[in-house]
Short mmCIF file of C-alpha atoms (C1' of nucleotides) in Angstrom, two decimals:
data_model
loop_
_atom_site.label_atom_id
_atom_site.label_comp_id
_atom_site.label_asym_id
_atom_site.label_seq_id
_atom_site.Cartn_x
_atom_site.Cartn_y
_atom_site.Cartn_z
CA MET Z 1 13.32 -17.75 -8.05
CA ILE Z 2 10.52 -16.54 -5.79
CA GLU Z 3 10.94 -19.14 -3.04
CA THR Z 4 11.70 -16.46 -0.44
CA HIS Z 5 8.55 -14.58 -1.44
CA LEU Z 6 6.43 -17.72 -1.15
CA ALA Z 7 8.04 -18.50 2.22
CA LYS Z 8 7.05 -15.03 3.45
CA LEU Z 9 3.46 -15.47 2.25
CA ARG Z 10 3.11 -19.03 3.53
CA ALA Z 11 4.22 -17.99 6.99
CA ARG Z 12 0.99 -15.95 7.09
CA ASP Z 13 -1.62 -17.72 4.95
CA THR Z 14 -2.26 -20.71 2.68
CA ILE Z 15 -1.27 -20.14 -0.93
CA SER Z 16 -2.76 -22.69 -3.31
CA VAL Z 17 -0.93 -24.25 -6.24
CA GLU Z 18 -3.23 -22.26 -8.54
CA GLU Z 19 -2.34 -19.00 -6.75
CA GLU Z 20 1.34 -19.85 -6.90
CA ARG Z 21 0.96 -20.24 -10.66
CA VAL Z 22 -0.81 -16.87 -10.88
CA ILE Z 23 2.08 -15.26 -8.99
CA ARG Z 24 4.66 -16.88 -11.28
CA ASP Z 25 2.70 -15.74 -14.34
CA SER Z 26 2.71 -12.16 -13.09
CA LEU Z 27 6.50 -11.93 -13.08
CA GLY Z 28 8.12 -9.74 -15.71
CA GLU Z 29 11.65 -8.56 -16.32
CA VAL Z 30 14.46 -9.57 -13.96
CA ARG Z 31 17.10 -6.93 -13.23
CA SER Z 32 20.44 -6.86 -11.48
CA LEU Z 33 21.22 -3.65 -9.63
CA PRO Z 34 24.52 -2.35 -8.28
CA THR Z 35 24.96 -1.36 -4.64
CA GLN Z 36 24.00 2.16 -3.50
CA HIS Z 37 21.66 2.55 -6.45
CA THR Z 38 18.42 4.53 -6.09
CA CYS Z 39 16.06 2.62 -8.35
CA ILE Z 40 12.77 4.36 -7.48
CA ARG Z 41 12.45 8.07 -6.83
CA ALA Z 42 9.61 9.84 -5.02
CA GLY Z 43 7.07 11.25 -7.44
CA GLU Z 44 7.91 9.07 -10.44
CA ARG Z 45 4.91 7.57 -12.18
CA LEU Z 46 5.17 3.81 -11.72
CA HIS Z 47 3.66 1.02 -13.79
CA SER Z 48 5.03 -2.02 -12.04
CA SER Z 49 5.91 -3.16 -8.54
CA THR Z 50 9.28 -4.61 -7.68
CA LEU Z 51 9.91 -7.86 -5.85
CA LEU Z 52 13.32 -8.27 -4.22
CA LEU Z 53 14.94 -11.62 -5.06
CA GLU Z 54 18.39 -11.18 -3.55
CA GLY Z 55 20.15 -8.51 -1.52
CA LEU Z 56 19.21 -5.78 0.92
CA MET Z 57 17.31 -2.61 0.03
CA CYS Z 58 15.67 0.28 1.84
CA ARG Z 59 12.99 2.92 1.56
CA TYR Z 60 14.15 6.38 2.61
CA LYS Z 61 13.13 10.01 2.77
CA ASP Z 62 15.56 12.94 2.56
CA LEU Z 63 15.31 16.34 4.21
CA PRO Z 64 16.46 19.57 2.53
CA GLY Z 65 19.30 19.86 5.06
CA GLY Z 66 20.71 16.54 3.89
CA ASP Z 67 19.50 14.37 6.74
CA ARG Z 68 18.06 11.03 5.73
CA GLN Z 69 15.60 8.71 7.40
CA ILE Z 70 15.30 5.09 6.31
CA THR Z 71 11.68 4.11 6.88
CA GLU Z 72 12.00 0.37 6.26
CA LEU Z 73 14.58 -2.24 5.34
CA HIS Z 74 13.77 -4.93 2.80
CA VAL Z 75 15.07 -8.48 2.56
CA ALA Z 76 14.69 -11.10 -0.18
CA GLY Z 77 11.05 -11.99 -0.78
CA ASP Z 78 9.75 -8.49 0.05
CA PHE Z 79 7.86 -6.29 -2.35
CA LEU Z 80 9.66 -2.95 -2.31
CA ASP Z 81 6.71 -1.02 -3.59
CA LEU Z 82 3.62 -3.16 -3.75
CA HIS Z 83 1.89 0.00 -2.48
CA SER Z 84 2.83 1.79 -5.72
CA PHE Z 85 -0.03 -0.23 -7.25
CA SER Z 86 -2.50 1.80 -5.16
CA LEU Z 87 -0.50 5.00 -4.89
CA LYS Z 88 0.72 5.27 -8.52
CA GLN Z 89 3.77 7.16 -7.32
CA LEU Z 90 5.73 7.02 -4.09
CA ASP Z 91 6.37 9.54 -1.35
CA HIS Z 92 9.84 8.09 -0.75
CA ASN Z 93 12.86 6.73 -2.58
CA VAL Z 94 14.00 3.13 -2.77
CA MET Z 95 17.67 2.15 -3.01
CA THR Z 96 19.91 -0.88 -2.87
CA LEU Z 97 22.25 -1.33 0.08
CA THR Z 98 24.02 -4.27 -1.57
CA PRO Z 99 24.09 -5.60 -5.14
CA CYS Z 100 20.55 -6.90 -5.74
CA ARG Z 101 18.40 -8.91 -8.06
CA VAL Z 102 14.77 -7.89 -8.50
CA VAL Z 103 11.83 -8.88 -10.68
CA LEU Z 104 9.15 -6.49 -11.94
CA VAL Z 105 5.43 -7.22 -11.61
CA PRO Z 106 3.32 -5.01 -13.92
CA HIS Z 107 0.48 -3.16 -12.23
CA ALA Z 108 -1.80 -4.51 -14.98
CA LYS Z 109 -1.14 -8.02 -13.64
CA LEU Z 110 -1.91 -6.89 -10.10
CA LYS Z 111 -5.14 -5.34 -11.32
CA ASP Z 112 -6.06 -8.67 -12.93
CA ILE Z 113 -5.39 -10.37 -9.60
CA THR Z 114 -7.80 -7.99 -7.83
CA GLU Z 115 -10.46 -8.88 -10.40
CA GLN Z 116 -9.92 -12.62 -10.72
CA HIS Z 117 -8.21 -13.81 -7.55
CA PRO Z 118 -9.74 -11.97 -4.60
CA HIS Z 119 -8.06 -14.16 -2.00
CA LEU Z 120 -4.63 -13.49 -3.45
CA ALA Z 121 -5.54 -9.81 -3.64
CA ARG Z 122 -6.32 -9.91 0.09
CA VAL Z 123 -2.98 -11.59 0.78
CA TYR Z 124 -1.22 -8.77 -1.09
CA TRP Z 125 -3.33 -6.17 0.72
CA PHE Z 126 -2.14 -7.86 3.91
CA LEU Z 127 1.49 -7.42 2.82
CA THR Z 128 1.03 -3.66 2.58
CA ALA Z 129 -0.66 -3.68 6.01
CA LEU Z 130 2.36 -5.56 7.34
CA ASP Z 131 4.68 -2.85 6.02
CA ALA Z 132 2.53 -0.29 7.83
CA ALA Z 133 2.81 -2.32 11.06
CA ILE Z 134 6.60 -2.24 10.71
CA HIS Z 135 6.43 1.52 10.18
CA ARG Z 136 4.43 1.87 13.41
CA GLU Z 137 6.96 -0.12 15.38
CA TRP Z 138 9.71 2.09 13.97
CA GLU Z 139 7.71 5.19 14.98
CA LEU Z 140 7.70 3.79 18.52
CA SER Z 141 11.45 3.20 18.39
CA LEU Z 142 12.22 6.63 16.94
CA GLY Z 143 9.87 8.45 19.30
CA ARG Z 144 10.36 6.69 22.60
CA ARG Z 145 13.25 4.21 22.66
CA SER Z 146 16.84 4.99 23.73
CA ALA Z 147 19.74 4.54 21.32
CA ILE Z 148 20.69 1.11 22.64
CA GLN Z 149 17.08 -0.04 22.50
CA ARG Z 150 16.60 1.20 18.95
CA ILE Z 151 19.59 -0.72 17.67
CA ALA Z 152 18.80 -3.85 19.67
CA HIS Z 153 15.21 -3.73 18.46
CA LEU Z 154 16.21 -3.39 14.82
CA ILE Z 155 18.56 -6.36 15.12
CA CYS Z 156 15.80 -8.44 16.72
CA GLU Z 157 13.42 -7.52 13.89
CA LEU Z 158 15.94 -8.42 11.20
CA ARG Z 159 16.76 -11.71 12.90
CA VAL Z 160 13.10 -12.75 12.69
CA ARG Z 161 12.54 -11.52 9.14
CA LEU Z 162 15.77 -13.07 7.83
CA GLY Z 163 15.04 -16.24 9.79
CA LEU Z 164 11.79 -16.69 7.84
CA ILE Z 165 13.76 -17.01 4.63
CA GLY Z 166 16.51 -19.13 6.14
CA GLN Z 167 19.12 -16.37 6.34
CA ALA Z 168 19.44 -16.05 10.12
CA ASP Z 169 19.55 -18.24 13.16
CA ASP Z 170 19.88 -17.65 16.90
CA ASP Z 171 23.62 -17.05 16.61
CA GLY Z 172 23.37 -14.22 14.11
CA PHE Z 173 23.22 -13.36 10.43
CA GLY Z 174 25.01 -11.56 7.66
CA LEU Z 175 24.14 -7.86 7.56
CA PRO Z 176 25.98 -5.88 4.89
CA LEU Z 177 25.13 -2.43 6.31
CA THR Z 178 27.46 0.38 7.31
CA GLN Z 179 27.15 2.11 10.66
CA ALA Z 180 25.94 5.15 8.70
CA ASP Z 181 23.08 3.08 7.26
CA LEU Z 182 22.22 1.97 10.76
CA SER Z 183 22.18 5.59 11.90
CA ASP Z 184 19.73 6.45 9.11
CA CYS Z 185 17.43 3.65 10.30
CA THR Z 186 17.55 4.65 13.94
CA GLY Z 187 17.57 8.44 13.73
CA LEU Z 188 20.97 8.66 15.43
CA THR Z 189 24.36 9.96 14.31
CA PRO Z 190 26.95 7.53 12.96
CA VAL Z 191 29.24 8.44 15.85
CA HIS Z 192 26.64 7.53 18.41
CA VAL Z 193 25.80 4.30 16.60
CA ASN Z 194 29.46 3.37 16.86
CA ARG Z 195 29.53 4.04 20.60
CA THR Z 196 26.24 2.19 21.11
CA LEU Z 197 27.50 -0.85 19.20
CA ARG Z 198 30.51 -0.91 21.49
CA ASP Z 199 28.16 -0.72 24.46
CA LEU Z 200 26.16 -3.70 23.16
CA ARG Z 201 29.40 -5.63 22.64
CA GLU Z 202 30.74 -4.80 26.11
CA ARG Z 203 27.45 -5.89 27.65
CA GLY Z 204 27.89 -9.26 25.94
CA LEU Z 205 24.67 -8.98 23.95
CA MET Z 206 25.79 -8.80 20.34
CA ASP Z 207 28.67 -7.94 18.07
CA PHE Z 208 28.34 -6.25 14.71
CA ARG Z 209 31.60 -6.38 12.77
CA GLY Z 210 32.61 -7.22 9.27
CA ARG Z 211 29.10 -7.15 7.83
CA ARG Z 212 27.93 -9.80 10.27
CA VAL Z 213 25.79 -9.66 13.41
CA THR Z 214 26.84 -12.20 16.04
CA ILE Z 215 24.27 -12.53 18.78
CA THR Z 216 25.92 -13.56 22.02
CA ASP Z 217 22.88 -13.30 24.31
CA LEU Z 218 19.56 -13.41 22.46
CA PRO Z 219 17.28 -13.28 25.51
CA GLY Z 220 19.31 -10.38 26.88
CA LEU Z 221 19.15 -8.56 23.56
CA GLN Z 222 15.39 -9.05 23.31
CA ALA Z 223 14.99 -7.94 26.91
CA ILE Z 224 16.86 -4.68 26.47
CA ALA Z 225 14.93 -4.00 23.24
CA GLU Z 226 11.65 -5.00 24.90
CA PHE Z 227 11.13 -6.94 21.68
CA ASP Z 228 7.76 -8.54 21.01
CA ASP Z 229 7.37 -10.02 17.53
CA SER Z 230 3.59 -9.79 17.37
CA TYR Z 231 3.77 -6.76 15.05
CA LEU Z 232 5.29 -9.08 12.43
CA TYR Z 233 2.09 -11.16 12.27
CA LEU Z 234 3.77 -14.55 12.13
CA ARG Z 235 0.63 -16.60 12.74
CA ARG Z 236 -1.14 -18.19 9.76
CA GLU Z 237 -4.65 -16.88 9.18
CA ASP Z 238 -7.32 -17.17 6.56
CA ARG Z 239 -7.29 -13.70 4.96
CA MET U 1 -23.72 10.37 7.85
CA ILE U 2 -20.66 9.34 5.83
CA GLU U 3 -20.22 12.58 3.90
CA THR U 4 -16.76 13.16 5.39
CA HIS U 5 -15.73 9.66 4.35
CA LEU U 6 -16.98 10.19 0.80
CA ALA U 7 -15.22 13.57 0.69
CA LYS U 8 -11.97 11.86 1.66
CA LEU U 9 -12.41 9.20 -1.03
CA ARG U 10 -13.53 11.60 -3.73
CA ALA U 11 -10.48 13.78 -3.18
CA ARG U 12 -8.50 10.77 -4.46
CA ASP U 13 -10.66 8.85 -6.93
CA THR U 14 -14.06 8.72 -8.60
CA ILE U 15 -16.70 6.90 -6.56
CA SER U 16 -19.73 5.91 -8.58
CA VAL U 17 -23.32 6.13 -7.33
CA GLU U 18 -23.38 2.33 -7.29
CA GLU U 19 -20.22 2.20 -5.18
CA GLU U 20 -21.64 4.81 -2.83
CA ARG U 21 -24.66 2.56 -2.36
CA VAL U 22 -22.39 -0.42 -1.66
CA ILE U 23 -20.57 1.60 0.98
CA ARG U 24 -23.84 2.68 2.60
CA ASP U 25 -25.07 -0.91 2.59
CA SER U 26 -21.92 -2.05 4.38
CA LEU U 27 -22.57 0.13 7.41
CA GLY U 28 -23.59 -1.57 10.63
CA GLU U 29 -24.07 -0.41 14.19
CA VAL U 30 -23.46 3.23 15.12
CA ARG U 31 -21.84 3.87 18.50
CA SER U 32 -21.16 6.92 20.64
CA LEU U 33 -17.95 6.79 22.63
CA PRO U 34 -16.82 8.92 25.58
CA THR U 35 -13.54 10.82 25.54
CA GLN U 36 -10.30 9.06 26.56
CA HIS U 37 -11.81 5.68 25.79
CA THR U 38 -9.67 2.86 24.38
CA CYS U 39 -12.05 1.09 22.05
CA ILE U 40 -9.67 -1.32 20.32
CA ARG U 41 -6.84 -3.11 22.10
CA ALA U 42 -3.79 -4.71 20.51
CA GLY U 43 -4.22 -8.45 20.04
CA GLU U 44 -8.03 -8.54 20.19
CA ARG U 45 -9.64 -10.62 17.47
CA LEU U 46 -11.65 -8.20 15.32
CA HIS U 47 -14.63 -8.88 13.07
CA SER U 48 -15.42 -5.39 11.86
CA SER U 49 -13.63 -2.19 10.94
CA THR U 50 -14.56 1.16 12.43
CA LEU U 51 -15.28 4.34 10.51
CA LEU U 52 -15.00 7.60 12.45
CA LEU U 53 -18.01 9.86 11.94
CA GLU U 54 -17.32 12.63 14.45
CA GLY U 55 -14.50 13.50 16.81
CA LEU U 56 -10.77 12.92 17.07
CA MET U 57 -9.12 9.57 17.72
CA CYS U 58 -5.63 8.09 17.70
CA ARG U 59 -3.69 4.88 17.28
CA TYR U 60 -1.00 4.38 19.92
CA LYS U 61 1.54 1.94 21.27
CA ASP U 62 2.67 1.76 24.89
CA LEU U 63 6.06 0.76 26.27
CA PRO U 64 6.50 -1.24 29.48
CA GLY U 65 8.03 1.82 31.18
CA GLY U 66 4.81 3.76 30.62
CA ASP U 67 5.92 5.85 27.66
CA ARG U 68 3.41 6.15 24.85
CA GLN U 69 3.77 6.86 21.16
CA ILE U 70 0.80 7.94 19.09
CA THR U 71 1.38 6.59 15.58
CA GLU U 72 -1.44 8.41 13.79
CA LEU U 73 -4.28 10.82 14.46
CA HIS U 74 -7.70 10.26 12.94
CA VAL U 75 -10.31 12.77 11.88
CA ALA U 76 -13.92 12.32 10.77
CA GLY U 77 -14.17 10.20 7.62
CA ASP U 78 -11.13 8.05 8.48
CA PHE U 79 -11.23 4.31 8.94
CA LEU U 80 -9.52 3.67 12.28
CA ASP U 81 -8.72 0.09 11.50
CA LEU U 82 -9.49 -0.77 7.92
CA HIS U 83 -6.25 -2.74 8.14
CA SER U 84 -7.81 -5.02 10.75
CA PHE U 85 -9.61 -6.60 7.80
CA SER U 86 -6.26 -7.95 6.55
CA LEU U 87 -4.52 -8.25 9.89
CA LYS U 88 -7.38 -9.81 11.93
CA GLN U 89 -5.94 -8.22 15.06
CA LEU U 90 -3.98 -5.04 15.63
CA ASP U 91 -0.47 -4.37 16.88
CA HIS U 92 -1.62 -1.13 18.51
CA ASN U 93 -4.48 0.35 20.51
CA VAL U 94 -7.07 2.85 19.33
CA MET U 95 -8.61 5.46 21.61
CA THR U 96 -10.82 8.52 21.49
CA LEU U 97 -9.32 11.94 22.25
CA THR U 98 -12.77 13.60 22.29
CA PRO U 99 -16.31 12.24 22.50
CA CYS U 100 -16.83 10.40 19.19
CA ARG U 101 -19.38 8.77 16.98
CA VAL U 102 -18.33 5.75 14.92
CA VAL U 103 -19.99 3.19 12.66
CA LEU U 104 -18.94 -0.44 12.35
CA VAL U 105 -18.35 -2.13 8.98
CA PRO U 106 -18.33 -5.95 9.29
CA HIS U 107 -15.33 -7.68 7.76
CA ALA U 108 -17.76 -9.98 5.96
CA LYS U 109 -19.03 -6.93 4.03
CA LEU U 110 -15.48 -5.91 3.18
CA LYS U 111 -14.79 -9.42 1.95
CA ASP U 112 -17.85 -9.18 -0.29
CA ILE U 113 -16.49 -5.92 -1.67
CA THR U 114 -13.19 -7.59 -2.58
CA GLU U 115 -15.13 -10.26 -4.45
CA GLN U 116 -17.76 -8.15 -6.16
CA HIS U 117 -16.44 -4.61 -6.39
CA PRO U 118 -12.74 -4.77 -7.25
CA HIS U 119 -12.45 -1.05 -7.95
CA LEU U 120 -13.86 -0.17 -4.55
CA ALA U 121 -11.57 -2.77 -3.03
CA ARG U 122 -8.62 -1.03 -4.68
CA VAL U 123 -9.81 2.32 -3.27
CA TYR U 124 -9.87 0.81 0.22
CA TRP U 125 -6.48 -0.78 -0.33
CA PHE U 126 -5.33 2.73 -1.26
CA LEU U 127 -6.64 4.07 2.06
CA THR U 128 -4.43 1.66 3.98
CA ALA U 129 -1.47 2.65 1.78
CA LEU U 130 -2.22 6.28 2.64
CA ASP U 131 -2.07 5.48 6.35
CA ALA U 132 1.32 3.89 5.73
CA ALA U 133 2.49 7.04 3.91
CA ILE U 134 1.49 9.10 6.94
CA HIS U 135 3.41 6.69 9.17
CA ARG U 136 6.50 7.19 7.00
CA GLU U 137 6.26 10.95 7.25
CA TRP U 138 5.99 10.63 11.03
CA GLU U 139 9.05 8.36 11.06
CA LEU U 140 10.91 11.17 9.30
CA SER U 141 9.67 13.70 11.86
CA LEU U 142 10.50 11.49 14.84
CA GLY U 143 13.88 10.47 13.49
CA ARG U 144 15.23 13.65 11.97
CA ARG U 145 13.17 16.78 12.69
CA SER U 146 13.71 19.18 15.61
CA ALA U 147 11.01 19.78 18.21
CA ILE U 148 9.71 22.95 16.55
CA GLN U 149 9.66 21.27 13.14
CA ARG U 150 7.82 18.23 14.46
CA ILE U 151 5.03 20.31 15.94
CA ALA U 152 4.81 22.68 12.98
CA HIS U 153 4.70 19.71 10.61
CA LEU U 154 1.93 17.99 12.54
CA ILE U 155 -0.15 21.17 12.51
CA CYS U 156 0.37 21.54 8.75
CA GLU U 157 -0.73 17.94 8.22
CA LEU U 158 -3.85 18.36 10.31
CA ARG U 159 -4.75 21.61 8.55
CA VAL U 160 -4.77 19.80 5.21
CA ARG U 161 -6.61 16.71 6.44
CA LEU U 162 -9.23 18.73 8.32
CA GLY U 163 -9.53 21.12 5.38
CA LEU U 164 -10.60 18.23 3.13
CA ILE U 165 -13.66 17.70 5.30
CA GLY U 166 -14.38 21.41 5.78
CA GLN U 167 -13.09 21.64 9.32
CA ALA U 168 -10.07 23.90 8.78
CA ASP U 169 -9.10 26.92 6.75
CA ASP U 170 -5.94 29.00 6.38
CA ASP U 171 -6.59 30.81 9.67
CA GLY U 172 -6.71 27.68 11.80
CA PHE U 173 -8.97 24.98 13.15
CA GLY U 174 -10.36 23.48 16.33
CA LEU U 175 -7.98 20.94 17.86
CA PRO U 176 -9.20 19.43 21.13
CA LEU U 177 -5.85 17.93 22.15
CA THR U 178 -3.85 18.46 25.32
CA GLN U 179 -0.18 19.33 25.25
CA ALA U 180 0.45 15.83 26.63
CA ASP U 181 -1.33 14.33 23.60
CA LEU U 182 0.86 16.45 21.36
CA SER U 183 3.94 15.18 23.18
CA ASP U 184 2.84 11.59 22.54
CA CYS U 185 2.53 12.36 18.82
CA THR U 186 5.91 14.04 18.56
CA GLY U 187 8.04 11.92 20.88
CA LEU U 188 8.75 14.90 23.15
CA THR U 189 7.94 15.61 26.81
CA PRO U 190 4.91 17.70 27.70
CA VAL U 191 7.21 20.33 29.23
CA HIS U 192 9.17 20.70 26.02
CA VAL U 193 5.97 20.82 23.94
CA ASN U 194 4.86 23.71 26.12
CA ARG U 195 8.11 25.62 25.56
CA THR U 196 8.05 24.86 21.84
CA LEU U 197 4.46 26.13 21.50
CA ARG U 198 5.57 29.35 23.18
CA ASP U 199 8.46 29.55 20.71
CA LEU U 200 6.04 29.13 17.77
CA ARG U 201 3.80 31.85 19.26
CA GLU U 202 6.69 34.26 19.85
CA ARG U 203 7.89 33.73 16.28
CA GLY U 204 4.44 34.79 15.08
CA LEU U 205 3.76 31.49 13.30
CA MET U 206 0.88 29.94 15.22
CA ASP U 207 -0.94 29.94 18.53
CA PHE U 208 -2.42 26.85 20.16
CA ARG U 209 -4.66 27.77 23.07
CA GLY U 210 -8.07 26.78 24.27
CA ARG U 211 -8.41 23.76 22.00
CA ARG U 212 -7.88 25.87 18.91
CA VAL U 213 -4.96 26.35 16.53
CA THR U 214 -4.70 29.87 15.15
CA ILE U 215 -2.28 30.08 12.26
CA THR U 216 -0.78 33.55 12.05
CA ASP U 217 1.76 32.89 9.29
CA LEU U 218 0.96 29.85 7.18
CA PRO U 219 3.86 30.17 4.71
CA GLY U 220 6.23 30.69 7.62
CA LEU U 221 4.84 27.67 9.44
CA GLN U 222 5.13 25.49 6.34
CA ALA U 223 8.65 26.78 5.75
CA ILE U 224 9.91 25.92 9.21
CA ALA U 225 8.25 22.49 8.98
CA GLU U 226 9.60 21.99 5.44
CA PHE U 227 6.06 20.82 4.77
CA ASP U 228 5.27 19.21 1.41
CA ASP U 229 1.78 17.72 1.16
CA SER U 230 2.59 15.18 -1.55
CA TYR U 231 2.63 12.33 0.98
CA LEU U 232 -1.11 12.93 1.46
CA TYR U 233 -1.83 12.00 -2.18
CA LEU U 234 -4.36 14.71 -2.88
CA ARG U 235 -4.48 14.24 -6.64
CA ARG U 236 -7.35 12.23 -8.11
CA GLU U 237 -6.28 9.05 -9.86
CA ASP U 238 -7.89 6.03 -11.38
CA ARG U 239 -7.01 3.29 -8.91
"C1'" DC T 1 -15.86 26.64 46.88
"C1'" DG T 2 -12.93 22.92 45.95
"C1'" DG T 3 -10.71 19.40 43.39
"C1'" DA T 4 -8.71 17.57 39.36
"C1'" DC T 5 -6.26 18.53 35.56
"C1'" DA T 6 -3.85 21.30 32.04
"C1'" DG T 7 -0.60 24.60 31.38
"C1'" DT T 8 3.63 27.34 32.76
"C1'" DT T 9 8.07 28.31 34.51
"C1'" DG T 10 12.76 27.77 36.62
"C1'" DA T 11 16.90 25.21 37.70
"C1'" DC T 12 19.52 21.58 36.74
"C1'" DC T 13 20.84 17.33 34.21
"C1'" DT T 14 22.14 14.06 30.55
"C1'" DA T 15 21.80 11.52 26.26
"C1'" DT T 16 23.06 12.50 22.08
"C1'" DT T 17 25.25 15.62 18.76
"C1'" DT T 18 29.02 18.08 16.92
"C1'" DC T 19 33.60 18.70 15.53
"C1'" DA T 20 37.95 17.04 14.61
"C1'" DA T 21 41.48 13.84 14.15
"C1'" DA T 22 43.36 9.21 14.05
"C1'" DT T 23 43.13 4.47 12.66
"C1'" DG T 24 41.54 0.56 10.15
"C1'" DT T 25 40.41 -1.87 5.63
"C1'" DG T 26 39.38 -3.36 1.12
"C1'" DG T 27 40.11 -2.65 -3.65
"C1'" DT T 28 42.95 -0.94 -7.69
"C1'" DG T 29 46.70 -0.01 -10.53
"C1'" DG T 30 51.50 -0.19 -11.20
"C1'" DC Y 1 53.42 -7.58 -3.94
"C1'" DC Y 2 53.15 -2.95 -2.68
"C1'" DA Y 3 51.48 1.88 -2.58
"C1'" DC Y 4 47.72 4.43 -2.46
"C1'" DC Y 5 43.00 5.98 -2.22
"C1'" DA Y 6 38.45 6.18 -0.69
"C1'" DC Y 7 35.72 4.94 2.90
"C1'" DA Y 8 34.28 3.01 7.27
"C1'" DT Y 9 35.28 2.85 11.97
"C1'" DT Y 10 36.97 4.59 16.32
"C1'" DT Y 11 38.03 7.88 19.87
"C1'" DG Y 12 38.21 12.28 22.54
"C1'" DA Y 13 36.55 16.80 23.99
"C1'" DA Y 14 33.17 20.21 24.05
"C1'" DA Y 15 28.46 21.76 23.08
"C1'" DT Y 16 23.36 21.49 23.22
"C1'" DA Y 17 18.62 20.06 22.51
"C1'" DG Y 18 15.60 18.24 25.06
"C1'" DG Y 19 14.59 15.77 29.56
"C1'" DT Y 20 13.72 15.74 34.59
"C1'" DC Y 21 12.08 17.44 38.81
"C1'" DA Y 22 9.42 20.42 41.32
"C1'" DA Y 23 6.61 24.10 42.23
"C1'" DC Y 24 3.18 27.35 40.95
"C1'" DT Y 25 -0.87 29.06 38.26
"C1'" DG Y 26 -4.77 28.84 35.60
"C1'" DT Y 27 -9.41 26.92 34.50
"C1'" DC Y 28 -13.26 24.25 34.19
"C1'" DC Y 29 -16.93 21.96 36.33
"C1'" DG Y 30 -19.72 19.83 39.95
#
DNA sequence: CGGACAGTTGACCTATTTCAAATGTGGTGG
DNA sequence: CCACCACATTTGAAATAGGTCAACTGTCCG
């Protein structure tokens, strides 16, 4: 059930059999969620964190005028709100972008981990630091990259993150997002996303159609995005 | 020496006398740094985290073309790189924007804290989650707010954060940044920052001259920024 | 007094947005 | 199997927020 989660952790550190058992013991209720469903709202008091088992979800913030910014995408194996353990409530919403399956991890169990399994606690602390690193890279995209770079960069990021859990290879991957979702990730309008996707296709770099990204020139795509995966911390370390 | 740091923590949780002693015992070398000095570079292996005692610093990422994005500003009492404890190396640089004084906290001491003082460890985990919340708010600014909103929002954020450590009130605060620094925070050009500051002045909202922000209409400034401080987690909680 | 920056302004430019309409496309009910 | 509906995608034309380039003006400090 949590193989994708373990794959994500084990790409970055050593998780012992004992720790794996502790993780499995922390799991609570499993839920299935429909698509386009906001399952956590900013300001709600939370008592458990949510681990994504299957599907695609996002964190987003809305503006009074109706504009939306997605601040991070989540794939299987990600904690959507591990930070709610420290924060107690979130400053953003979390919603599904596809039908999803999730499992709840009570904050009480996480607290036990901080008291009895300090190494595992450090690994989980690392996961929240990794989310922050992704936020920083998105700040760079939103602040300083052009439209074509923003989209190319996002696709490069997703290729690596999905690759870790065996859901992407060099040729492409399934990506059940609309162009409007993509515009909310990149701070662009849906119309401009459409034109930019055509540009990427005409340049022979990638094609995004029918909920699938086909990468036709990976080095070229990475070059235009100026993509460097070091912000994803893919090396194994002793935390 | 670390009063600003304790003020920041105690605005969010209860720190016992014992925990205060643990924090004081974790402090290592104190350093004075000149202005415009990059003291941590992306990719460097780090063995201690740095607590800012005095001055203004920033985290930033550079692009090959020379563009720069500041991802967060830091005031006295902030850890610049508490996350380097989990990450081991950073994905961004850290530099001074004024002359600064900092104190180093060895990662070995932080590791001891995770093993012997789980509550304090959770408080520090919270601090890194707070940095991530600030990153998310900046993503929203960079992705969806107009130039005038981005600058107004940044000023509102700094007023609150500096206020917590007694360095700002409703009338304004010292802010030793250049307009170019401001442009690197907001993803704008220095020229447009200059015009936008004039706009804010002519609207009677705020005036930024001579390294000082004078707020002439705080409610108006907050209104145009659509500022809501909940992402700064100012309520005290039991973490 | 001079030099290095920081700030200011004007004229022009362009990437992206806005608005509006047309064209797929997938699912549902008859 | 078809008609229809709700959406997602695509395209064109016009508008604009913010960028670029270049020059000029403080201002601080040695």
